[in-house]
Structure formats: C-alpha cells, structure tokens
Amino acid sequence: RSEKTISDQRLLIVQSERMKALGEMAGGIAHEINNPLAIISESAQILQTLVAENLLEPTKIDKIANRINSTTHRIAKIIRGLRSIARDADHDPMERVLVGHVIEETLDLCRSRFKSRGVDLETAGIDPQMFVLGRRPQISQVLINLLNNAFDAIEGSPGAKVSLEAFESRDHVEIRVTDSGEGIAPEVAE
C-alpha cells in the first residue's frame, strides 16, 4: 500500500510540474495565438473594404485567402502542441518519435516568450530522420522544463542566449540545452 501511495504521489508531482510549466508558458502562448488572430482580423477587414468599394479582384482575394489559411494552420499547430503536452501520457505505449519534430513542436510553445524578453533561442541543424523510442508528451515536457530553467537563469542578462541541439552518440540520442548564464554555483552544483 505504501508503494502504491508513493507511486500515486509521484504521478501527481509529474502532473503538477507539467501544469506549472504550461502556466509559465501561458503568456507566451497567448502572444503566439494573438499575433495570427490579428493577421486573420486584418485580412477580413481588407476583404470587407474590397467588397464595399467593389474592388474584388481574384488575385487579391486568393492572396488574402491564402494568408488566412496559413495563419489558421499556424494556430492549429500551436494548439495541437499544447494539447499533446498537457495530456497524461504515462500509460501510452512507447513509440518512434522524430526528435526534430518534438523539438520544433516544443519550441513553437516557447519562442514568443523568449523573443519578447530579448533571449536569443537557437537550434543547431537537427537531422530530420533522427528518432528515439519514447513518449512524445514526456519528451516535450522535459524539454520545456530545461528551456524554462535556462530562460530563468539568463533572463535580463546582456546577450542572453539559449541553444538547443540534438545528435546521435553511439546507441542513443543526446539533446542538449545550453544557456549563456554563469552556470550553477559550486555550493549548489552537488
């Protein structure tokens, strides 16, 4: 019974950490979604003006429709990533996860926060075919935690930069998050 209680508590802690990370990203996600919504709204206003002034030209309409379409796809991508991370994947089967895809999905949720606070976020060329066996939401959650820690360590520093790289090393894949901060103080490092 004690082992079951401990296991249940660990699951609650993991879920709590996941929700905490999502809460920290909420502002950035709102910004990521508000920008494309503004593009859609502006495009709709342009269409209304064209109709009102009887200036409808197929090429203009097509260009505006394409802009609206690509912008809604961007919003849908952000929401898919958010839904994937937010759900409990502890009991999902292991699957083949493309590392570059899960990194890109995770960065979509963080980019705005980094950019709005002047933190440069870089990724090195990641092999699009590189994969691991795992659970996509859990990998993304670990990346979010590492990125949030890096962000917290350097926010407000001049030349603040976080880099993310992934590479194969023998029989495993290594994903590395590095920040331009001073590092962990020796008295805390252990």
mmCIF file of C-alpha atoms in Angstrom:
data_model
loop_
_atom_site.group_PDB
_atom_site.id
_atom_site.type_symbol
_atom_site.label_atom_id
_atom_site.label_comp_id
_atom_site.label_asym_id
_atom_site.label_seq_id
_atom_site.Cartn_x
_atom_site.Cartn_y
_atom_site.Cartn_z
ATOM 1 C CA ARG A 1 0.000 0.000 0.000
ATOM 2 C CA SER A 2 2.862 2.375 0.810
ATOM 3 C CA GLU A 3 4.457 1.727 -2.586
ATOM 4 C CA LYS A 4 1.134 2.447 -4.286
ATOM 5 C CA THR A 5 0.782 5.694 -2.319
ATOM 6 C CA ILE A 6 4.326 6.740 -3.231
ATOM 7 C CA SER A 7 3.708 5.895 -6.885
ATOM 8 C CA ASP A 8 0.464 7.884 -6.884
ATOM 9 C CA GLN A 9 2.241 10.856 -5.277
ATOM 10 C CA ARG A 10 4.985 10.733 -7.923
ATOM 11 C CA LEU A 11 2.369 10.795 -10.671
ATOM 12 C CA LEU A 12 0.705 13.801 -9.031
ATOM 13 C CA ILE A 13 4.045 15.604 -8.815
ATOM 14 C CA VAL A 14 4.765 14.932 -12.506
ATOM 15 C CA GLN A 15 1.305 16.183 -13.471
ATOM 16 C CA SER A 16 1.745 19.226 -11.229
ATOM 17 C CA GLU A 17 5.102 20.045 -12.850
ATOM 18 C CA ARG A 18 3.517 19.687 -16.283
ATOM 19 C CA MET A 19 0.752 22.120 -15.348
ATOM 20 C CA LYS A 20 3.253 24.541 -13.769
ATOM 21 C CA ALA A 21 5.290 24.598 -16.980
ATOM 22 C CA LEU A 22 2.145 25.181 -19.020
ATOM 23 C CA GLY A 23 1.132 28.008 -16.709
ATOM 24 C CA GLU A 24 4.530 29.656 -17.137
ATOM 25 C CA MET A 25 4.151 29.445 -20.902
ATOM 26 C CA ALA A 26 0.567 30.746 -20.966
ATOM 27 C CA GLY A 27 1.604 34.336 -21.645
ATOM 28 C CA GLY A 28 3.863 33.307 -24.499
ATOM 29 C CA ILE A 29 1.210 31.036 -25.941
ATOM 30 C CA ALA A 30 -1.394 33.805 -25.756
ATOM 31 C CA HIS A 31 1.027 36.029 -27.669
ATOM 32 C CA GLU A 32 1.703 33.242 -30.205
ATOM 33 C CA ILE A 33 -2.030 32.916 -30.841
ATOM 34 C CA ASN A 34 -2.922 36.631 -30.676
ATOM 35 C CA ASN A 35 -0.484 37.556 -33.451
ATOM 36 C CA PRO A 36 -2.043 35.201 -36.020
ATOM 37 C CA LEU A 37 -5.536 36.217 -34.882
ATOM 38 C CA ALA A 38 -4.604 39.831 -35.620
ATOM 39 C CA ILE A 39 -3.479 38.767 -39.114
ATOM 40 C CA ILE A 40 -6.801 36.998 -39.704
ATOM 41 C CA SER A 41 -8.764 40.004 -38.442
ATOM 42 C CA GLU A 42 -6.780 42.406 -40.623
ATOM 43 C CA SER A 43 -7.288 40.162 -43.656
ATOM 44 C CA ALA A 44 -11.035 40.035 -43.050
ATOM 45 C CA GLN A 45 -11.140 43.835 -42.804
ATOM 46 C CA ILE A 46 -9.289 44.146 -46.115
ATOM 47 C CA LEU A 47 -11.813 41.810 -47.746
ATOM 48 C CA GLN A 48 -14.694 43.860 -46.341
ATOM 49 C CA THR A 49 -13.126 47.054 -47.717
ATOM 50 C CA LEU A 50 -12.655 45.459 -51.148
ATOM 51 C CA VAL A 51 -16.310 44.377 -51.167
ATOM 52 C CA ALA A 52 -17.520 47.815 -50.029
ATOM 53 C CA GLU A 53 -15.506 49.569 -52.716
ATOM 54 C CA ASN A 54 -16.371 46.964 -55.374
ATOM 55 C CA LEU A 55 -12.668 46.249 -55.963
ATOM 56 C CA LEU A 56 -12.815 42.470 -55.865
ATOM 57 C CA GLU A 57 -10.039 41.002 -57.965
ATOM 58 C CA PRO A 58 -9.487 37.228 -57.960
ATOM 59 C CA THR A 59 -5.731 37.554 -57.398
ATOM 60 C CA LYS A 60 -6.189 39.831 -54.353
ATOM 61 C CA ILE A 61 -8.882 37.563 -52.907
ATOM 62 C CA ASP A 62 -6.720 34.477 -53.462
ATOM 63 C CA LYS A 63 -3.719 36.125 -51.780
ATOM 64 C CA ILE A 64 -5.784 37.147 -48.746
ATOM 65 C CA ALA A 65 -7.463 33.720 -48.517
ATOM 66 C CA ASN A 66 -4.051 32.020 -48.595
ATOM 67 C CA ARG A 67 -2.853 34.315 -45.821
ATOM 68 C CA ILE A 68 -5.884 33.467 -43.681
ATOM 69 C CA ASN A 69 -5.486 29.747 -44.391
ATOM 70 C CA SER A 70 -1.775 29.596 -43.490
ATOM 71 C CA THR A 71 -2.405 31.637 -40.342
ATOM 72 C CA THR A 72 -5.161 29.291 -39.133
ATOM 73 C CA HIS A 73 -2.800 26.352 -39.731
ATOM 74 C CA ARG A 74 -0.232 28.102 -37.521
ATOM 75 C CA ILE A 75 -2.784 28.476 -34.712
ATOM 76 C CA ALA A 76 -3.868 24.838 -35.090
ATOM 77 C CA LYS A 77 -0.223 23.714 -34.838
ATOM 78 C CA ILE A 78 0.245 25.650 -31.592
ATOM 79 C CA ILE A 79 -2.948 24.181 -30.124
ATOM 80 C CA ARG A 80 -2.000 20.625 -31.159
ATOM 81 C CA GLY A 81 1.351 21.017 -29.419
ATOM 82 C CA LEU A 82 -0.311 22.373 -26.310
ATOM 83 C CA ARG A 83 -2.845 19.545 -26.193
ATOM 84 C CA SER A 84 -0.123 16.967 -26.682
ATOM 85 C CA ILE A 85 1.938 18.270 -23.779
ATOM 86 C CA ALA A 86 -0.977 18.842 -21.424
ATOM 87 C CA ARG A 87 -2.327 15.317 -21.502
ATOM 88 C CA ASP A 88 -1.131 12.485 -19.276
ATOM 89 C CA ALA A 89 0.963 10.129 -21.389
ATOM 90 C CA ASP A 90 2.331 7.968 -18.585
ATOM 91 C CA HIS A 91 0.457 4.918 -19.814
ATOM 92 C CA ASP A 92 0.934 5.479 -23.535
ATOM 93 C CA PRO A 93 2.981 2.847 -25.342
ATOM 94 C CA MET A 94 6.497 3.737 -26.392
ATOM 95 C CA GLU A 95 6.604 4.929 -29.980
ATOM 96 C CA ARG A 96 9.098 6.054 -32.582
ATOM 97 C CA VAL A 97 9.399 9.825 -32.009
ATOM 98 C CA LEU A 98 11.155 12.058 -34.531
ATOM 99 C CA VAL A 99 13.435 14.208 -32.382
ATOM 100 C CA GLY A 100 13.359 17.236 -34.687
ATOM 101 C CA HIS A 101 9.573 17.182 -34.774
ATOM 102 C CA VAL A 102 9.124 17.083 -30.988
ATOM 103 C CA ILE A 103 11.749 19.833 -30.591
ATOM 104 C CA GLU A 104 10.008 22.053 -33.151
ATOM 105 C CA GLU A 105 6.614 21.396 -31.536
ATOM 106 C CA THR A 106 8.033 22.361 -28.142
ATOM 107 C CA LEU A 107 9.789 25.460 -29.452
ATOM 108 C CA ASP A 108 6.522 26.642 -31.016
ATOM 109 C CA LEU A 109 5.202 26.971 -27.469
ATOM 110 C CA CYS A 110 8.260 28.830 -26.136
ATOM 111 C CA ARG A 111 9.541 31.059 -28.941
ATOM 112 C CA SER A 112 7.364 34.061 -28.223
ATOM 113 C CA ARG A 113 8.295 34.186 -24.534
ATOM 114 C CA PHE A 114 11.996 34.108 -25.368
ATOM 115 C CA LYS A 115 11.707 36.669 -28.168
ATOM 116 C CA SER A 116 9.566 39.112 -26.167
ATOM 117 C CA ARG A 117 12.142 39.128 -23.356
ATOM 118 C CA GLY A 118 15.178 39.513 -25.642
ATOM 119 C CA VAL A 119 16.505 35.976 -25.226
ATOM 120 C CA ASP A 120 18.001 34.542 -28.420
ATOM 121 C CA LEU A 121 16.807 30.956 -28.987
ATOM 122 C CA GLU A 122 18.934 28.909 -31.379
ATOM 123 C CA THR A 123 18.772 25.368 -32.673
ATOM 124 C CA ALA A 124 21.588 23.620 -34.473
ATOM 125 C CA GLY A 125 20.811 21.629 -37.615
ATOM 126 C CA ILE A 126 18.922 18.588 -36.363
ATOM 127 C CA ASP A 127 18.739 15.501 -38.564
ATOM 128 C CA PRO A 128 15.059 15.200 -39.544
ATOM 129 C CA GLN A 129 15.325 11.389 -39.603
ATOM 130 C CA MET A 130 16.761 11.064 -36.061
ATOM 131 C CA PHE A 131 14.362 9.316 -33.711
ATOM 132 C CA VAL A 132 14.060 7.840 -30.230
ATOM 133 C CA LEU A 133 11.668 5.363 -28.684
ATOM 134 C CA GLY A 134 9.635 7.171 -26.088
ATOM 135 C CA ARG A 135 6.501 9.144 -25.322
ATOM 136 C CA ARG A 136 6.279 12.445 -27.214
ATOM 137 C CA PRO A 137 4.496 14.416 -24.424
ATOM 138 C CA GLN A 138 7.049 13.324 -21.830
ATOM 139 C CA ILE A 139 9.995 14.282 -24.027
ATOM 140 C CA SER A 140 8.377 17.635 -24.734
ATOM 141 C CA GLN A 141 7.731 18.180 -21.012
ATOM 142 C CA VAL A 142 11.402 17.563 -20.197
ATOM 143 C CA LEU A 143 12.436 19.999 -22.935
ATOM 144 C CA ILE A 144 10.013 22.636 -21.639
ATOM 145 C CA ASN A 145 11.411 22.260 -18.131
ATOM 146 C CA LEU A 146 15.003 22.577 -19.383
ATOM 147 C CA LEU A 147 14.133 25.571 -21.572
ATOM 148 C CA ASN A 148 12.286 27.267 -18.689
ATOM 149 C CA ASN A 149 15.251 26.680 -16.369
ATOM 150 C CA ALA A 150 17.645 28.104 -18.965
ATOM 151 C CA PHE A 151 15.354 31.091 -19.508
ATOM 152 C CA ASP A 152 15.117 31.778 -15.771
ATOM 153 C CA ALA A 153 18.906 31.572 -15.442
ATOM 154 C CA ILE A 154 19.619 34.249 -18.061
ATOM 155 C CA GLU A 155 16.553 36.483 -18.254
ATOM 156 C CA GLY A 156 17.655 40.101 -18.229
ATOM 157 C CA SER A 157 21.313 39.270 -18.895
ATOM 158 C CA PRO A 158 23.041 41.078 -21.737
ATOM 159 C CA GLY A 159 23.472 38.783 -24.740
ATOM 160 C CA ALA A 160 21.082 36.212 -23.242
ATOM 161 C CA LYS A 161 21.069 33.120 -25.421
ATOM 162 C CA VAL A 162 19.741 29.564 -25.198
ATOM 163 C CA SER A 163 20.745 26.924 -27.692
ATOM 164 C CA LEU A 164 19.240 23.525 -28.270
ATOM 165 C CA GLU A 165 20.951 20.763 -30.192
ATOM 166 C CA ALA A 166 20.393 17.061 -30.730
ATOM 167 C CA PHE A 167 22.811 14.470 -32.041
ATOM 168 C CA GLU A 168 23.325 10.738 -32.146
ATOM 169 C CA SER A 169 26.006 9.339 -29.895
ATOM 170 C CA ARG A 170 26.638 5.614 -30.303
ATOM 171 C CA ASP A 171 23.383 3.891 -29.343
ATOM 172 C CA HIS A 172 21.438 6.886 -28.055
ATOM 173 C CA VAL A 173 20.358 10.413 -28.908
ATOM 174 C CA GLU A 174 21.550 13.312 -26.817
ATOM 175 C CA ILE A 175 19.534 16.509 -26.612
ATOM 176 C CA ARG A 176 21.452 19.398 -25.122
ATOM 177 C CA VAL A 177 20.035 22.696 -23.819
ATOM 178 C CA THR A 178 22.720 25.286 -23.122
ATOM 179 C CA ASP A 179 22.356 28.838 -21.860
ATOM 180 C CA SER A 180 24.724 31.798 -21.735
ATOM 181 C CA GLY A 181 24.416 32.106 -17.961
ATOM 182 C CA GLU A 182 27.181 31.839 -15.399
ATOM 183 C CA GLY A 183 26.370 28.250 -14.524
ATOM 184 C CA ILE A 184 25.448 26.677 -11.247
ATOM 185 C CA ALA A 185 27.288 27.981 -8.170
ATOM 186 C CA PRO A 186 29.735 25.383 -6.831
ATOM 187 C CA GLU A 187 27.995 25.270 -3.437
ATOM 188 C CA VAL A 188 24.709 24.355 -5.185
ATOM 189 C CA ALA A 189 26.029 22.158 -8.011
ATOM 190 C CA GLU A 190 26.406 18.985 -5.991
#
